[in-house]
Structure formats: C-alpha cells, structure tokens
Tab-separated table of N, CA and C in Angstrom:
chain	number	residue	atom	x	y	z
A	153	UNK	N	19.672	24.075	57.776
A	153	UNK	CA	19.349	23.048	56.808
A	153	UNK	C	20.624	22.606	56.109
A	154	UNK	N	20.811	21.003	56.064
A	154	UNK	CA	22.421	20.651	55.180
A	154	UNK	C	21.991	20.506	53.767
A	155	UNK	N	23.115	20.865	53.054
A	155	UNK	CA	23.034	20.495	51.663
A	155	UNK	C	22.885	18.634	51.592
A	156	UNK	N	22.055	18.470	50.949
A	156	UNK	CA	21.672	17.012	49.998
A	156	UNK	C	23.000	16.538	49.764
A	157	UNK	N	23.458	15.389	50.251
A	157	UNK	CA	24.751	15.103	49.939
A	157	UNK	C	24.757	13.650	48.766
A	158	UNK	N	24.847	14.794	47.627
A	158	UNK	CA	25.025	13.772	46.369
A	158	UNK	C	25.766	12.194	46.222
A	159	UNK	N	24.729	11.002	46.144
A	159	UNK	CA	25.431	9.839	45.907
A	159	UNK	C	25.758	9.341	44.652
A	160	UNK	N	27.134	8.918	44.362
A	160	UNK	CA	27.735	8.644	43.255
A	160	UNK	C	27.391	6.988	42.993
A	161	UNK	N	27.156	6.791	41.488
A	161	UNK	CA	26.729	5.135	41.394
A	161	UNK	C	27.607	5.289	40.214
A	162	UNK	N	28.231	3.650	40.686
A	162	UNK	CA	29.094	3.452	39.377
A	162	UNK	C	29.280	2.114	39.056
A	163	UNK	N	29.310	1.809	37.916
A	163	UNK	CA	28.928	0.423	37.077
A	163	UNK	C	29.962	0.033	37.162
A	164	UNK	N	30.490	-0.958	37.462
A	164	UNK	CA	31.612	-1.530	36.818
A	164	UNK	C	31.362	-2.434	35.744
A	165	UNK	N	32.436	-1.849	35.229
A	165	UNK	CA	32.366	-2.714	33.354
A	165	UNK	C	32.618	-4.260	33.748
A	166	UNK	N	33.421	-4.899	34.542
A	166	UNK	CA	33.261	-6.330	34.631
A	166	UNK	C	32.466	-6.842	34.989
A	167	UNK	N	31.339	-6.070	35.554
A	167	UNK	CA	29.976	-6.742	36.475
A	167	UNK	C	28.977	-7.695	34.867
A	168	UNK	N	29.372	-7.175	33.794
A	168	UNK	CA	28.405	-8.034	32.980
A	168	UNK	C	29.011	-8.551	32.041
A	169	UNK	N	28.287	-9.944	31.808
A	169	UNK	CA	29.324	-10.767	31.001
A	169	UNK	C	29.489	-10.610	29.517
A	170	UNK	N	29.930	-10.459	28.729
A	170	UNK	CA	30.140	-9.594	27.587
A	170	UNK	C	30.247	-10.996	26.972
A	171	UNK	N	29.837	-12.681	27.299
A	171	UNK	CA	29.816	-13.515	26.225
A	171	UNK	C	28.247	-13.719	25.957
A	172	UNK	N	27.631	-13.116	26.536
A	172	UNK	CA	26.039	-13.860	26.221
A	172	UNK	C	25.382	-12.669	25.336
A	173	UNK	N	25.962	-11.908	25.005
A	173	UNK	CA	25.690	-10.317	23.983
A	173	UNK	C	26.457	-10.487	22.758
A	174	UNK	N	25.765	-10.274	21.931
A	174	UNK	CA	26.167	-9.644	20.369
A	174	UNK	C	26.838	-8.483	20.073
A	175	UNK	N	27.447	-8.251	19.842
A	175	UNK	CA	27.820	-6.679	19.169
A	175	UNK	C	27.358	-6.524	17.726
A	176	UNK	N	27.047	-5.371	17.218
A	176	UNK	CA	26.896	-5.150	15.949
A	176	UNK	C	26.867	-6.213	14.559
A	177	UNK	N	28.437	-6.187	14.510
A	177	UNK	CA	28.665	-6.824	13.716
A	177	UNK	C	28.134	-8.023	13.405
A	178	UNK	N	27.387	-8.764	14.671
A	178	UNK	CA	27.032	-9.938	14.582
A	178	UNK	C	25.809	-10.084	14.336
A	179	UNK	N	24.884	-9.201	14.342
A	179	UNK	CA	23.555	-9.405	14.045
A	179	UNK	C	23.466	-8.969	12.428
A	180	UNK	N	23.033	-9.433	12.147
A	180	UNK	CA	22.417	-9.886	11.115
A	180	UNK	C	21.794	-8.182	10.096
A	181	UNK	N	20.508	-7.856	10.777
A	181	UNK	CA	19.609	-6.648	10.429
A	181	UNK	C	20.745	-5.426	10.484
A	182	UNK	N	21.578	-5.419	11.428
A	182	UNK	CA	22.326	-4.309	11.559
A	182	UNK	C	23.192	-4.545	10.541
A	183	UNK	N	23.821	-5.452	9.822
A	183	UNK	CA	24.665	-5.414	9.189
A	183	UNK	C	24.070	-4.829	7.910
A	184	UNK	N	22.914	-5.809	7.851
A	184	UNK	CA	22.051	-5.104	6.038
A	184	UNK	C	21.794	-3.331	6.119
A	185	UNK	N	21.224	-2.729	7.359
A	185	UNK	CA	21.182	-1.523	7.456
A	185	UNK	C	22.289	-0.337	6.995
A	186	UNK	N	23.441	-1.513	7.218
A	186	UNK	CA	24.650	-0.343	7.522
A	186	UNK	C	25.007	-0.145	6.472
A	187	UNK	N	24.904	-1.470	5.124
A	187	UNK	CA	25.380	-2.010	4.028
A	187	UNK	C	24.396	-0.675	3.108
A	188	UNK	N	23.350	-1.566	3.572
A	188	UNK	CA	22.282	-0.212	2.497
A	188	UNK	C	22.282	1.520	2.769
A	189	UNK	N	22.877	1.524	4.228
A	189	UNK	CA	22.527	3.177	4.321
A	189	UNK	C	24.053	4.191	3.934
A	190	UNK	N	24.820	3.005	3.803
A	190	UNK	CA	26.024	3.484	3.083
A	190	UNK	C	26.472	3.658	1.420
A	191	UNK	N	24.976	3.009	0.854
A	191	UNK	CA	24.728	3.133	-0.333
A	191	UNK	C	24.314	4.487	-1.019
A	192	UNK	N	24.000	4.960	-2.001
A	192	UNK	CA	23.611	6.540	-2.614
A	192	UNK	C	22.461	5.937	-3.426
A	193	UNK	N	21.456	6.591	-2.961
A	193	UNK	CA	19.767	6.504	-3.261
A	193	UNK	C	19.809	6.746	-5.353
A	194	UNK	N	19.589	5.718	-5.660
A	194	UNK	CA	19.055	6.401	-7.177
A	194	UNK	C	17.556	7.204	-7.516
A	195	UNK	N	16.884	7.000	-6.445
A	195	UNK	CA	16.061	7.589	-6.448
A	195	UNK	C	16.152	8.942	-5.711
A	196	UNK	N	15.220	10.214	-6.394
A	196	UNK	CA	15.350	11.485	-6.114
A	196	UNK	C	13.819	12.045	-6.106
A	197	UNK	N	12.970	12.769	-4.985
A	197	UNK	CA	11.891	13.232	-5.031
A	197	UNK	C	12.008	14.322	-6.114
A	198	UNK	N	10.927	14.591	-6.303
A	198	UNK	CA	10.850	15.771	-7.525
A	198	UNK	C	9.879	16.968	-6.915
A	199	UNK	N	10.401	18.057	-5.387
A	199	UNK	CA	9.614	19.184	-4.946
A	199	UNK	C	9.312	19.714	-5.442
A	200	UNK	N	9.091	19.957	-6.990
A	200	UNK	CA	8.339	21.401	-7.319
A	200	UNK	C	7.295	19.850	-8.002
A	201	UNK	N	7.334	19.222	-7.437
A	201	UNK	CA	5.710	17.945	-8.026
A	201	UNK	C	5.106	17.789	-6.760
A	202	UNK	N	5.570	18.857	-5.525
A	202	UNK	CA	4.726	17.985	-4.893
A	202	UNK	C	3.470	19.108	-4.458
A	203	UNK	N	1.969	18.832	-4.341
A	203	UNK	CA	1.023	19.041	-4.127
A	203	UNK	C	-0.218	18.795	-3.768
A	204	UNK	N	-0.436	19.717	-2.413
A	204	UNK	CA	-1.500	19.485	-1.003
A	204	UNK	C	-2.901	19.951	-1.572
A	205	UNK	N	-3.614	19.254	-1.253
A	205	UNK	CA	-4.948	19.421	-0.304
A	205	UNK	C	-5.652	19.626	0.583
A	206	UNK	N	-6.439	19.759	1.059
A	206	UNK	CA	-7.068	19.353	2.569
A	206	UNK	C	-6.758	17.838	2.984
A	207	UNK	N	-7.187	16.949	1.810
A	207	UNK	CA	-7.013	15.355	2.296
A	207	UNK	C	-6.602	14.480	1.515
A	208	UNK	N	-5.329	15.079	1.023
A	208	UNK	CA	-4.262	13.913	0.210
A	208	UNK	C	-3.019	14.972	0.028
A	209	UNK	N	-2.374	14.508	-0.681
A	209	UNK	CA	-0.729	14.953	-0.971
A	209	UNK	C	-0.099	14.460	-2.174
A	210	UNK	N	0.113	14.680	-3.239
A	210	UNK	CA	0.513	14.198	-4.568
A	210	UNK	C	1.980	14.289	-4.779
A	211	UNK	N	3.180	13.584	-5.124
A	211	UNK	CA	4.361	13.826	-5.512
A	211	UNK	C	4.732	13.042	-6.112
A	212	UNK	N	6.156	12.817	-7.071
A	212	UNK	CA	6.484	12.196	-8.130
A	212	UNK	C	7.949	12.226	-7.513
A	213	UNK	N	8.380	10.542	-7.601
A	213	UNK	CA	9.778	10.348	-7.230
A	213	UNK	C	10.707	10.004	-8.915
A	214	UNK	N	11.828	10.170	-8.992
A	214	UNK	CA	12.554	9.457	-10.392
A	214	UNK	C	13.404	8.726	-10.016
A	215	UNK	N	13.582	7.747	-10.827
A	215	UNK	CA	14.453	6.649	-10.493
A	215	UNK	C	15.784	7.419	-11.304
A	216	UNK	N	16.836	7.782	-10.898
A	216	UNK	CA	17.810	8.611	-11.607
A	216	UNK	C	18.515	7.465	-12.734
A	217	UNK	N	18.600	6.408	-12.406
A	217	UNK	CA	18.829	5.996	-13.658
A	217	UNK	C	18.448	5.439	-14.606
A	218	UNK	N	17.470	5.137	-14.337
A	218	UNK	CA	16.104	4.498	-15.587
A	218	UNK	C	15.598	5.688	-16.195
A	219	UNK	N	15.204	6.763	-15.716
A	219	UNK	CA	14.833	7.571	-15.757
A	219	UNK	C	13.230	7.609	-15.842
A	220	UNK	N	12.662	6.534	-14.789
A	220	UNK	CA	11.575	6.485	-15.134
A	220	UNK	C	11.081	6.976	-13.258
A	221	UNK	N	9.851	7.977	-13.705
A	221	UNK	CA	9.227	8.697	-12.665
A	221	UNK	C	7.947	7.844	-11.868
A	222	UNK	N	7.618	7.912	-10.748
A	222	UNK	CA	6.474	7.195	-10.181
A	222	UNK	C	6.055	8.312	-9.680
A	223	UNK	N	4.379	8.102	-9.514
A	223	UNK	CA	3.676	9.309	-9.175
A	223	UNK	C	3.442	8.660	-7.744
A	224	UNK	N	2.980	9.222	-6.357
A	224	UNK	CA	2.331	9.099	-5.404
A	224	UNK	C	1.192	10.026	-5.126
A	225	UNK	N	0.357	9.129	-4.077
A	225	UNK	CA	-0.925	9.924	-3.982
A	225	UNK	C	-1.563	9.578	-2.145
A	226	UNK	N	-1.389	10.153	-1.650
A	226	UNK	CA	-1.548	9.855	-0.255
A	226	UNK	C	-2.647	10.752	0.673
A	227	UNK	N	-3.851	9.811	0.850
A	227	UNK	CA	-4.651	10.460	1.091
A	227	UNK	C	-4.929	9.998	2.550
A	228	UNK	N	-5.440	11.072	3.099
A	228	UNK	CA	-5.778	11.254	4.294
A	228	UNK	C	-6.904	10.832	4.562
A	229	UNK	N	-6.867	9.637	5.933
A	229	UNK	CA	-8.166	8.556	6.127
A	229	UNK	C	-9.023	9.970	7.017
C-alpha cells in the first residue's frame, strides 16, 4: 500500500484584485467599533448585587461618574 501523496495548494496573492475591497480603515462600523472599544467603560457592574432565581436574574450597574446606579431585572420567558 503507498503513502497518500499530499497535494500542496497555494494562493497567489496577485490572483485578487485588491481595488474592489475595503480595508478596515475604510468602513465606516469598523472604525466606530475601534474608536469606542478603545474607550474605558464608566460604567461598572456591582457582583455582590447580583441575584438568581429559577426565572429571572437581578443586578445593579453604576455609572462611575454620576454616580448614579440602574437596577436590572431579567427574566426568563
């Protein structure tokens, strides 16, 4: 019996035209993403608020600099 003789596939990078594509920078959504996820959250969950049920989940986020807290309540359909 011969060994399976492995076929190699290989792309060439000039095979596609690199003017009809966007990169990053150019779209739009990616740019706001990158803008905001490079930002630092003022908001902070508060774990010792958070508390289960069988069919909901209760927790309290703070806005760190207002200092004003929102409660959540998420119940299970």
């Amino acid at each position: 019996m011969e060994a399976a003789v492995k076929e190699e596939i290989s792309v060439e990078d000039e095979a596609v035209d690199k003017n009809i594509f966007r990169d990053c920078n150019k779209i739009a959504f990616y740019r706001r993403q990158k803008q905001w996820l490079s930002k630092k959250s003022t908001y902070q969950a508060l774990l010792d608020s958070v508390t289960t049920d069988e069919d909901s989940t209760r927790f309290q986020i703070i806005n760190e600099a207002s200092k004003i807290s929102f409660s959540f309540w998420i119940l299970k359909k």
